mmCIF file of C-alpha atoms in Angstrom:
data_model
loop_
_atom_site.group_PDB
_atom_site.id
_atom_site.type_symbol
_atom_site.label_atom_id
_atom_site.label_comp_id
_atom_site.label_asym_id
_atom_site.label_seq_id
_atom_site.Cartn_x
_atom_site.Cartn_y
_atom_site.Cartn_z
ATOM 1 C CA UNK A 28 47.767 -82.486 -17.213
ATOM 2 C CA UNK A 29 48.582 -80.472 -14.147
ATOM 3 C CA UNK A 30 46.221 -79.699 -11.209
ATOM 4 C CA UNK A 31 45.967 -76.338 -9.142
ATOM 5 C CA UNK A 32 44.042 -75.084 -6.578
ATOM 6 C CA UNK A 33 42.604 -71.378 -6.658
ATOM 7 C CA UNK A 34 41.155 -69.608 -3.221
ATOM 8 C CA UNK A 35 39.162 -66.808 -3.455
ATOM 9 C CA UNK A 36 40.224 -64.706 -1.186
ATOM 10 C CA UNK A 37 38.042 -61.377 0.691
ATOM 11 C CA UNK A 38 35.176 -62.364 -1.640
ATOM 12 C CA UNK A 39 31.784 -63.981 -0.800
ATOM 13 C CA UNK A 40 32.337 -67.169 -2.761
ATOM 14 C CA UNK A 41 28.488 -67.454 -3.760
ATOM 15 C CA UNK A 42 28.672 -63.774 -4.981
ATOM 16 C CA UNK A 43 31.647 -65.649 -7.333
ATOM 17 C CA UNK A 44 29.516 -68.850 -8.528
ATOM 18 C CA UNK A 45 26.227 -67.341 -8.481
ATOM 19 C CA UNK A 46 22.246 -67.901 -8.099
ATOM 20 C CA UNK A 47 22.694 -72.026 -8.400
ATOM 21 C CA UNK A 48 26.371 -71.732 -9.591
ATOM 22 C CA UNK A 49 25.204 -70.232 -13.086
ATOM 23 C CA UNK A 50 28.125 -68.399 -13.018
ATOM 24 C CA UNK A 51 30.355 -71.420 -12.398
ATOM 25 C CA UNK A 52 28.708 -73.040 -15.311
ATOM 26 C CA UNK A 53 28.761 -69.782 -17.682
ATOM 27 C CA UNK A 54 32.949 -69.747 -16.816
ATOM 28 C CA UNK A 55 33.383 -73.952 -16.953
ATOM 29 C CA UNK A 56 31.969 -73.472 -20.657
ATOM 30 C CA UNK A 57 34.388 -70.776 -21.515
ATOM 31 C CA UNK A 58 37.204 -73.335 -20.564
ATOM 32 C CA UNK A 59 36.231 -76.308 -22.059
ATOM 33 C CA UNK A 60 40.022 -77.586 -21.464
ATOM 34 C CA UNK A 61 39.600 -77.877 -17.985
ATOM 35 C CA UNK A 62 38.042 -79.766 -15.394
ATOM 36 C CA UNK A 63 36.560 -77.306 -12.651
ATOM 37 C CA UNK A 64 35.458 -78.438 -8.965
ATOM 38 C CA UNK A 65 34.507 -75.906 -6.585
ATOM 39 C CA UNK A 66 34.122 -76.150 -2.803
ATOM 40 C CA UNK A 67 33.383 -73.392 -0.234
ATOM 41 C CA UNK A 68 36.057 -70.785 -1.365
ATOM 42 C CA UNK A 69 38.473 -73.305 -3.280
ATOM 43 C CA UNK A 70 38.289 -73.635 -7.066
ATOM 44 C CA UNK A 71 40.562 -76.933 -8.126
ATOM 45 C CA UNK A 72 41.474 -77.320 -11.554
ATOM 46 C CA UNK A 73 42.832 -79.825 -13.711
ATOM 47 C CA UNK A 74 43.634 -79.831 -17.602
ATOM 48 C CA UNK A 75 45.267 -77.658 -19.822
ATOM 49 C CA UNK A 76 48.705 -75.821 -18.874
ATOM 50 C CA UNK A 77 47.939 -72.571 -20.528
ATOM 51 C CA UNK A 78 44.809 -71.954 -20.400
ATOM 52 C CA UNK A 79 44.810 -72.998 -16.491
ATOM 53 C CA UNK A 80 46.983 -69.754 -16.935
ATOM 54 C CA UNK A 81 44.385 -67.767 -18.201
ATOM 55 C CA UNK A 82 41.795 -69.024 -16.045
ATOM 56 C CA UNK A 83 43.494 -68.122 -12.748
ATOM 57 C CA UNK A 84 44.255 -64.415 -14.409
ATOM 58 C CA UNK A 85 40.299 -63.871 -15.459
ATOM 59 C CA UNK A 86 39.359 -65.225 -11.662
ATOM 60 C CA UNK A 87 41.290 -62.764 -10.549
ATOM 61 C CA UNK A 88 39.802 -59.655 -12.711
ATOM 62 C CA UNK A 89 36.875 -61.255 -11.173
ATOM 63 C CA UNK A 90 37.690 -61.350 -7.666
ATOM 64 C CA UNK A 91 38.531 -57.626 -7.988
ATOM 65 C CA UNK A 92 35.623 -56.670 -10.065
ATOM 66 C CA UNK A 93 33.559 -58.167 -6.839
ATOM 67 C CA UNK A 94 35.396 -56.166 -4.681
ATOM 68 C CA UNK A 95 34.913 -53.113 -6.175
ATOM 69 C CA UNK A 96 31.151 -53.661 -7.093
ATOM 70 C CA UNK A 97 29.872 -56.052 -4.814
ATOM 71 C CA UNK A 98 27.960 -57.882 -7.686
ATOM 72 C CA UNK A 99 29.149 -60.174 -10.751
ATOM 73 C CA UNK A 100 26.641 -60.443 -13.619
ATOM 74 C CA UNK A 101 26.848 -62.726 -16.943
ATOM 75 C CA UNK A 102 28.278 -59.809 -19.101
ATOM 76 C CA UNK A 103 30.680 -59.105 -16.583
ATOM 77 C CA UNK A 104 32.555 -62.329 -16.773
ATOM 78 C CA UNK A 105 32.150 -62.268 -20.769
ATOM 79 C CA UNK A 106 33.156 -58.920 -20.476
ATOM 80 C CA UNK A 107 36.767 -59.967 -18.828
ATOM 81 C CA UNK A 108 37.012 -64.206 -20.060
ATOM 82 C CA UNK A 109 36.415 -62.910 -23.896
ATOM 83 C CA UNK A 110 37.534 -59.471 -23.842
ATOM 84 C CA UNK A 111 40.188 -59.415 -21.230
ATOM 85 C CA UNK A 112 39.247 -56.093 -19.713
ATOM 86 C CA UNK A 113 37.700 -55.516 -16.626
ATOM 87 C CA UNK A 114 34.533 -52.701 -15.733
ATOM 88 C CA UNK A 115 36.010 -49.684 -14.636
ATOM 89 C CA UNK A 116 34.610 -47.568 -11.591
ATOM 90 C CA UNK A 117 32.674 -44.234 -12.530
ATOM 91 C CA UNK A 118 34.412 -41.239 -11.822
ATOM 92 C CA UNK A 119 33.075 -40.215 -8.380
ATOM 93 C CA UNK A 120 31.975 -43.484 -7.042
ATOM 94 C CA UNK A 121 33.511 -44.126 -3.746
ATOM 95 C CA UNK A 122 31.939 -47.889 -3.209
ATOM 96 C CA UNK A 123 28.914 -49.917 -4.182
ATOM 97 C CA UNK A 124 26.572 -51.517 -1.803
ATOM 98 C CA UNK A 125 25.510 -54.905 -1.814
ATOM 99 C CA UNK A 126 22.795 -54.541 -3.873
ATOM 100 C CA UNK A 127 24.678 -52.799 -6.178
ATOM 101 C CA UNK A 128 24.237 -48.816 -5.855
ATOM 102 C CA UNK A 129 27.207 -46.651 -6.027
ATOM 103 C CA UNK A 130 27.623 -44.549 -3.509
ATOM 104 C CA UNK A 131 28.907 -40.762 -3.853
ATOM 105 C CA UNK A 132 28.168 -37.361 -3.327
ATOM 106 C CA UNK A 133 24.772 -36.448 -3.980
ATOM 107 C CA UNK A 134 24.802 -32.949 -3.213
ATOM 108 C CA UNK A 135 27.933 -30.017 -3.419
ATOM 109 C CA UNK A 136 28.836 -30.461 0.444
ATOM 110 C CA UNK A 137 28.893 -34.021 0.398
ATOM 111 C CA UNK A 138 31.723 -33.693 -2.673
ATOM 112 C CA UNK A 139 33.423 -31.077 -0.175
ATOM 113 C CA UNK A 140 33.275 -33.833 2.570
ATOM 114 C CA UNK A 141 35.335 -36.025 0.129
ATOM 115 C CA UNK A 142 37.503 -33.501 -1.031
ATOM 116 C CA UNK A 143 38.159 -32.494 2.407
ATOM 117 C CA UNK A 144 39.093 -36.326 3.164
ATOM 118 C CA UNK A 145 41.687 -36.227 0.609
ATOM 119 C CA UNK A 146 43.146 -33.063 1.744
ATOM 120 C CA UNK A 147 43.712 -33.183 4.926
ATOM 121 C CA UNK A 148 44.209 -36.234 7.829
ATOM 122 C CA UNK A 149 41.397 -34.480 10.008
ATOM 123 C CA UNK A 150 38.377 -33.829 9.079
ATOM 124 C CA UNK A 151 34.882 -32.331 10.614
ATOM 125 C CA UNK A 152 31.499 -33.318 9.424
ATOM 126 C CA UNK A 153 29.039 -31.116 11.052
ATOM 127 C CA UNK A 154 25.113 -31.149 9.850
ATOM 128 C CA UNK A 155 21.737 -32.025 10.967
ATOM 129 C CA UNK A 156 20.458 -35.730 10.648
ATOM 130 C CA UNK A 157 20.083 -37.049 7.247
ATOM 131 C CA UNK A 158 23.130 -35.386 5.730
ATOM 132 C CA UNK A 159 24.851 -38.286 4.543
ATOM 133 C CA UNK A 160 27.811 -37.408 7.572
ATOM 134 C CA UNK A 161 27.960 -40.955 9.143
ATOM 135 C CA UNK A 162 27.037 -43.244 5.766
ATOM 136 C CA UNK A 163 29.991 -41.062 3.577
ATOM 137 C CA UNK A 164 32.409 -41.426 5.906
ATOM 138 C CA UNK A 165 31.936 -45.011 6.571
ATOM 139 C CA UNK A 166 32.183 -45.572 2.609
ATOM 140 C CA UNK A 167 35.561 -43.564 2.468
ATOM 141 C CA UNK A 168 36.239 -46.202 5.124
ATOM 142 C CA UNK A 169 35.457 -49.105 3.803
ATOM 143 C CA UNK A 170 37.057 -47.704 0.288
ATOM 144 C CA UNK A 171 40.413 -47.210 1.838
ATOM 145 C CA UNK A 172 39.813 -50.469 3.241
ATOM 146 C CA UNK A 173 39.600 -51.913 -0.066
ATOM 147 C CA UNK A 174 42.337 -49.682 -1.502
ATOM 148 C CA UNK A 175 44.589 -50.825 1.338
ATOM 149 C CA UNK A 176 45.614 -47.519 1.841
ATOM 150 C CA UNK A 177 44.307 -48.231 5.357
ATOM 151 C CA UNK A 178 44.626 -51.295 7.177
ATOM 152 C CA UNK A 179 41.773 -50.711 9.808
ATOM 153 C CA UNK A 180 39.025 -49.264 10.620
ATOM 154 C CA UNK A 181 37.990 -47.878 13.818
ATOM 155 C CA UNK A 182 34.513 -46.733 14.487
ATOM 156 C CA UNK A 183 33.375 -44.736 18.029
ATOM 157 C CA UNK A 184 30.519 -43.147 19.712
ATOM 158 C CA UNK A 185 29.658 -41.891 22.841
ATOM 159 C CA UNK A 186 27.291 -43.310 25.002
ATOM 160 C CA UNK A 187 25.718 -40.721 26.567
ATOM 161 C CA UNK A 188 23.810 -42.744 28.692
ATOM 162 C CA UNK A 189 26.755 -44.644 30.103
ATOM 163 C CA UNK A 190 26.742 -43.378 34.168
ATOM 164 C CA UNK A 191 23.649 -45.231 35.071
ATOM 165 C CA UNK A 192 21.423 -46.991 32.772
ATOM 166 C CA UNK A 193 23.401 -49.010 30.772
ATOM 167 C CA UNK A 194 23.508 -50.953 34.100
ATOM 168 C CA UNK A 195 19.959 -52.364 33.661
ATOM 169 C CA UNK A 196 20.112 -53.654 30.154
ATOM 170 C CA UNK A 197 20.560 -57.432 30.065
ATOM 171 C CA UNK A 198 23.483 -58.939 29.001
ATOM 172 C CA UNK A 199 27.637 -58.382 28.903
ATOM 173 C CA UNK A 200 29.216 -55.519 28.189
ATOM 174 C CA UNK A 201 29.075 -55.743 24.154
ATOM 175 C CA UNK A 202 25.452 -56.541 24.330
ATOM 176 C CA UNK A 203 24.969 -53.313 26.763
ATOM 177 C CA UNK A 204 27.089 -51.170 24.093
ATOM 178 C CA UNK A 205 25.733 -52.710 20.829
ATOM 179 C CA UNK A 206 22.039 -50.643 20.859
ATOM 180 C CA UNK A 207 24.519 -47.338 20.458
ATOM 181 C CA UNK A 208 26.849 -48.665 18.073
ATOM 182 C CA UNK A 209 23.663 -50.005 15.086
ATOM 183 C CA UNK A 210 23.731 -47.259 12.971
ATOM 184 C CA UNK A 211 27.217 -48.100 12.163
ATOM 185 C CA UNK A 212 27.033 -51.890 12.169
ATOM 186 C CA UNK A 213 24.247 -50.843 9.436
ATOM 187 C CA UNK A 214 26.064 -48.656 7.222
ATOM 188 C CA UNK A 215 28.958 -51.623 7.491
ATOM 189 C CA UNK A 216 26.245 -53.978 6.510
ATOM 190 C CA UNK A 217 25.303 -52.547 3.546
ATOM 191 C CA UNK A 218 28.521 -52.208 2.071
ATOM 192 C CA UNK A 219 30.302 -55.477 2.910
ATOM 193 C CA UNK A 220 29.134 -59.090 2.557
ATOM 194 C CA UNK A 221 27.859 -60.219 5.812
ATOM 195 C CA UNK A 222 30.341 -63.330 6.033
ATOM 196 C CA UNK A 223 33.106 -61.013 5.226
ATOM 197 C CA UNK A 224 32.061 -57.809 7.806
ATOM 198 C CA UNK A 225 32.279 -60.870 10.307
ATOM 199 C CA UNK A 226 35.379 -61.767 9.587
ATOM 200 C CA UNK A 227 37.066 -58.857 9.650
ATOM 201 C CA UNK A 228 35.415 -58.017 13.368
ATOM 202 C CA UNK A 229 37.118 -61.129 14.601
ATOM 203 C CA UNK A 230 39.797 -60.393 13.281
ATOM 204 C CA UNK A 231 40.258 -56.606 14.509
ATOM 205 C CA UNK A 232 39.908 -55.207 10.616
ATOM 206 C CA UNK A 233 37.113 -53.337 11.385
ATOM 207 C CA UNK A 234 36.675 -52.418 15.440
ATOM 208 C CA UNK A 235 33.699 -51.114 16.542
ATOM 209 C CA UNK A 236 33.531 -49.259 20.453
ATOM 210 C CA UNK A 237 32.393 -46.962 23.030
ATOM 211 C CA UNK A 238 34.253 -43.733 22.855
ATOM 212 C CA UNK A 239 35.531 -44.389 26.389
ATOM 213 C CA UNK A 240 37.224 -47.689 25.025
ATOM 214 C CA UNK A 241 39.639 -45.279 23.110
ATOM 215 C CA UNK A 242 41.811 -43.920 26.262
ATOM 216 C CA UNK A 243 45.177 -45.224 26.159
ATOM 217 C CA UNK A 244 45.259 -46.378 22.350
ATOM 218 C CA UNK A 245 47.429 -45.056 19.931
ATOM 219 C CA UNK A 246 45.285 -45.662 16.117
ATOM 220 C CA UNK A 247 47.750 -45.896 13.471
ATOM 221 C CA UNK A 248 47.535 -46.756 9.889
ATOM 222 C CA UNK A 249 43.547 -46.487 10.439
ATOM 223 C CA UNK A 250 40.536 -44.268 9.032
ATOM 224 C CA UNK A 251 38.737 -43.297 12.916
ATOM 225 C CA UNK A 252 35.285 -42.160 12.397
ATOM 226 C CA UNK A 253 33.944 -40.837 15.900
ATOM 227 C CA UNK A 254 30.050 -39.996 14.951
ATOM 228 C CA UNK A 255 27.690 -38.156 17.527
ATOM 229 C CA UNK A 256 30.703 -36.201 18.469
ATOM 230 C CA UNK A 257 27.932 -33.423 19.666
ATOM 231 C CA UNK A 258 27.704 -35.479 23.237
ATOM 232 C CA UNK A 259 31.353 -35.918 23.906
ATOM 233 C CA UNK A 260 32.202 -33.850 26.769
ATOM 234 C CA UNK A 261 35.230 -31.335 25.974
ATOM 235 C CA UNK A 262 37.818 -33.680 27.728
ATOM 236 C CA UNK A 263 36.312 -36.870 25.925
ATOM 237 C CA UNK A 264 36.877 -35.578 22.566
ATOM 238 C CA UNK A 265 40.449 -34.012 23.372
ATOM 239 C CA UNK A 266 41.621 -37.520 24.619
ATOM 240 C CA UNK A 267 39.695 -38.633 21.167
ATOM 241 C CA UNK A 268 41.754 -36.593 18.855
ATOM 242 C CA UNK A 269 45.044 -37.076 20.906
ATOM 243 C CA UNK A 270 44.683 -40.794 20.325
ATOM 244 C CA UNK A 271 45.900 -40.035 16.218
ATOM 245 C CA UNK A 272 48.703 -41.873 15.007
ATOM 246 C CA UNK A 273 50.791 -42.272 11.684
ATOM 247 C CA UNK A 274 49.135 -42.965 8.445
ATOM 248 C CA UNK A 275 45.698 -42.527 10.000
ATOM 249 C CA UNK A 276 42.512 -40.296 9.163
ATOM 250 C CA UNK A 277 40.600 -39.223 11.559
ATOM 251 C CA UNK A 278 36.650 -37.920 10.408
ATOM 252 C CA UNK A 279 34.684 -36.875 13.399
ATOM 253 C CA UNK A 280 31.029 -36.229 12.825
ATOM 254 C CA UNK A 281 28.123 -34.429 15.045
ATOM 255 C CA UNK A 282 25.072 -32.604 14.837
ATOM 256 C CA UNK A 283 25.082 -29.408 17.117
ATOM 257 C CA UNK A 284 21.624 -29.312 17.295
ATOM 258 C CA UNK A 285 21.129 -32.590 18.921
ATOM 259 C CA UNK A 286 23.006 -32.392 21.993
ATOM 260 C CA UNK A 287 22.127 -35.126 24.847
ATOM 261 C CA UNK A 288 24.272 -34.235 27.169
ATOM 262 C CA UNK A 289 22.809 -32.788 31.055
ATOM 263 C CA UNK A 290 22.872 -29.434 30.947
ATOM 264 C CA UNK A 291 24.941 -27.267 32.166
ATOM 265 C CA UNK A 292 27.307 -29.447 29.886
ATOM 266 C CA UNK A 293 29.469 -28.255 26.948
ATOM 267 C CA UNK A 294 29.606 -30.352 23.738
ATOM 268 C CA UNK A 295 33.090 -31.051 22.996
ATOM 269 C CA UNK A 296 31.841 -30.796 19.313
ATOM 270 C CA UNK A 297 31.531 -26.938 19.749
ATOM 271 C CA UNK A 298 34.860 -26.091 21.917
ATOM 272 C CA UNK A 299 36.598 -28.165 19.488
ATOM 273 C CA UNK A 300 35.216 -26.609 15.974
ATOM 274 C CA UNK A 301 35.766 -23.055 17.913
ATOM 275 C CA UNK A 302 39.551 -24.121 18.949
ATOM 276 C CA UNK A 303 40.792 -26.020 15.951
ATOM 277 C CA UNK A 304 39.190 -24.160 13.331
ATOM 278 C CA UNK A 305 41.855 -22.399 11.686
ATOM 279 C CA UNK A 306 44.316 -25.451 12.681
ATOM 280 C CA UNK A 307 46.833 -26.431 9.144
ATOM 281 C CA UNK A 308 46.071 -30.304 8.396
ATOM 282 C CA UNK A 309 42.261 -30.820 9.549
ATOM 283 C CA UNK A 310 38.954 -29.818 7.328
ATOM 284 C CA UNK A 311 36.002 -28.464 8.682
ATOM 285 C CA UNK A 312 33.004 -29.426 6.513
ATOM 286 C CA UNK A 313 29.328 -27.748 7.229
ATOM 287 C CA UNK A 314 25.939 -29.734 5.898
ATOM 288 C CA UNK A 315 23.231 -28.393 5.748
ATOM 289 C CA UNK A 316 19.337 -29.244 5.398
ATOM 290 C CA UNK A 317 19.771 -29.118 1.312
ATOM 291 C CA UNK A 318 22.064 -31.526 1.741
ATOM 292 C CA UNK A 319 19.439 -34.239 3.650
ATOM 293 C CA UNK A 320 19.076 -37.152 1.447
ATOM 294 C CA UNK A 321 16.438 -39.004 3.098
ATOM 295 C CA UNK A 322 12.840 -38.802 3.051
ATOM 296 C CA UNK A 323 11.575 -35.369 1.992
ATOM 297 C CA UNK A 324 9.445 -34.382 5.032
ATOM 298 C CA UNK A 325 13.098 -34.970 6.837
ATOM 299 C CA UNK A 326 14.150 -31.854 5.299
ATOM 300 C CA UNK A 327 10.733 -29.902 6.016
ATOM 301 C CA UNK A 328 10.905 -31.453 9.983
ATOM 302 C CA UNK A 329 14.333 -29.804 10.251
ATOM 303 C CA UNK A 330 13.342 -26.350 9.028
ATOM 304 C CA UNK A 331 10.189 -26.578 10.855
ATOM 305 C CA UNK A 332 12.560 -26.949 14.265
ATOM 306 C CA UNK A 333 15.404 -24.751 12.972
ATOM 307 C CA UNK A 334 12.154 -22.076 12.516
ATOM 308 C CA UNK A 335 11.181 -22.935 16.011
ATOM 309 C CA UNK A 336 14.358 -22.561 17.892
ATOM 310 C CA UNK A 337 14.823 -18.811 16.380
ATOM 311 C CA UNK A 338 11.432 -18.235 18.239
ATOM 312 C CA UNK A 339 12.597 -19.237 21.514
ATOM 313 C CA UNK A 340 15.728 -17.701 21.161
ATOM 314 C CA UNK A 341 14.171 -14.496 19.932
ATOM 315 C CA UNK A 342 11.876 -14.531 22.999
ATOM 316 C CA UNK A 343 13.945 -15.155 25.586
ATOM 317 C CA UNK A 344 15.881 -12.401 23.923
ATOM 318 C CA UNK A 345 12.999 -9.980 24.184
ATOM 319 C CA UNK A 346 12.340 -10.992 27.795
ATOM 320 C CA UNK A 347 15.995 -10.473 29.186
ATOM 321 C CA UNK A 348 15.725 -6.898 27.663
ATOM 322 C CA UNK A 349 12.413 -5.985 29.718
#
């Protein structure tokens, strides 16, 4: 009788032992050889030479079925104990979230986005809100990520508000920062266990700043997402795109028709799409409001102002020629 210790590694151990460690059970049944004890992320086992063997190769089909899927159900260990194969990922599928939902393109310039990722080491995402921009790009992320064809991931935005009221929030720096940076720590949250996402902060995995945070770096082996590029200032973004290093991809993403900076102000966004645009190696992508996958009066609010802004443009018109 021999005794081993197993740790599950980048996995949310209760995600492995399930709802009242049925799944423990379900697997300690299939091994009836073996004498299983589990603790936090440590599975010890005693017993049975070779089928210890085969037990430590099935916890690892698991461990990587988790990571791809973010779930583990009965069948699923069946599925790889008694059949010895594991679930393969649908064709298309970039990641699932924790609740289970694959995530992929749901509309043709979505799929471009992700072509456009695998093409080139630059990319543009430029649409109005709802477009799936930010949420794809984080999931190409968090897929390389998982992949390890990255071994980072750095996420930016601007805070446009940065000159004078960030001042009077309460709290340090991160806690002054954090109210811009949410709708990433969301998309984050929703595909990686909490416990996980945590760890990898700490440990500089996954690095979440201010755009202004970015001067001086050089991001290598990385995917760099900057999102609400529309409100970088032309010299913000240039030091933002200047900051690329090897093995990295760099997706910016912006909305040109919600800019916050003071006027008279350029958006970088625009100077850059207008200079770069026919520049070898980086992928300009263009949403649109068929592409909005949110709620449907999202789509109708956006032509309603898109309808709006060709009124006011066609009257000022008509008043600079009288």
């Amino acid at each position: 009788m021999i005794e081993k210790h197993i740790v599950l590694e980048d996995i949310d151990p209760v995600v492995f032992y399930g709802v009242g460690n049925g799944h423990l059970q379900m697997i300690r049944s299939l091994y009836p050889k073996l004498r299983i004890v589990a603790r936090d992320n440590v599975i010890r086992v005693l017993g049975d030479e070779e089928e210890m063997a085969a037990l430590e190769e099935s916890v690892e089909k698991m461990r990587r079925h988790i990571l791809r899927f973010n779930s583990l159900k009965e069948e699923d260990i069946l599925d790889i104990i008694k059949g010895g194969r594991a679930k393969e990922v649908p064709e298309g599928v970039l990641v699932y979230t924790m609740s289970g939902r694959p995530i992929k393109a749901r509309s043709e310039n979505q799929q471009r986005l992700i072509e456009a990722y695998q093409q080139n080491d630059m990319i543009f995402a430029v649409g109005p809100a709802g477009t799936g921009k930010t949420y794809l790009s984080i999931a190409l992320a968090v897929k390389a990520l998982k992949e390890k064809t990255a071994k980072k991931i750095i996420l930016s935005r601007p805070a446009v508000e940065a000159g004078e009221k960030l001042g009077f929030l309460p709290g340090d720096m991160k806690d002054k920062i954090d109210p811009y940076l949410q709708p990433l720590y969301d998309a984050l949250e929703d595909m990686l266990p909490q416990v996980k996402l945590q760890d990898m902060m700490e440990k500089h995995i996954i690095q979440i700043a201010p755009l202004a945070f970015m001067r001086g770096r050089t991001l290598s082996d990385a995917v760099v997402i900057l999102d609400e590029a529309q409100n970088t200032t032309p010299a913000q973004i240039r030091m933002f795109l200047t900051r690329m290093g090897w093995n990295t991809k760099m997706i910016i993403t912006g909305d040109t028709s919600q800019i916050d900076l003071p006027r008279p102000q350029k958006s970088g966004l625009i100077e850059a799409l207008h200079i770069l645009n026919n520049v070898e190696g980086i992928g300009i992508v263009q949403l649109n409001k068929k592409d909005i996958v949110r709620h449907k009066l999202v789509t109708r609010i956006v032509h309603a102002y898109e309808e709006y802004d060709k009124e006011i443009t066609n009257s000022n018109e008509s008043i600079n020629k009288d």
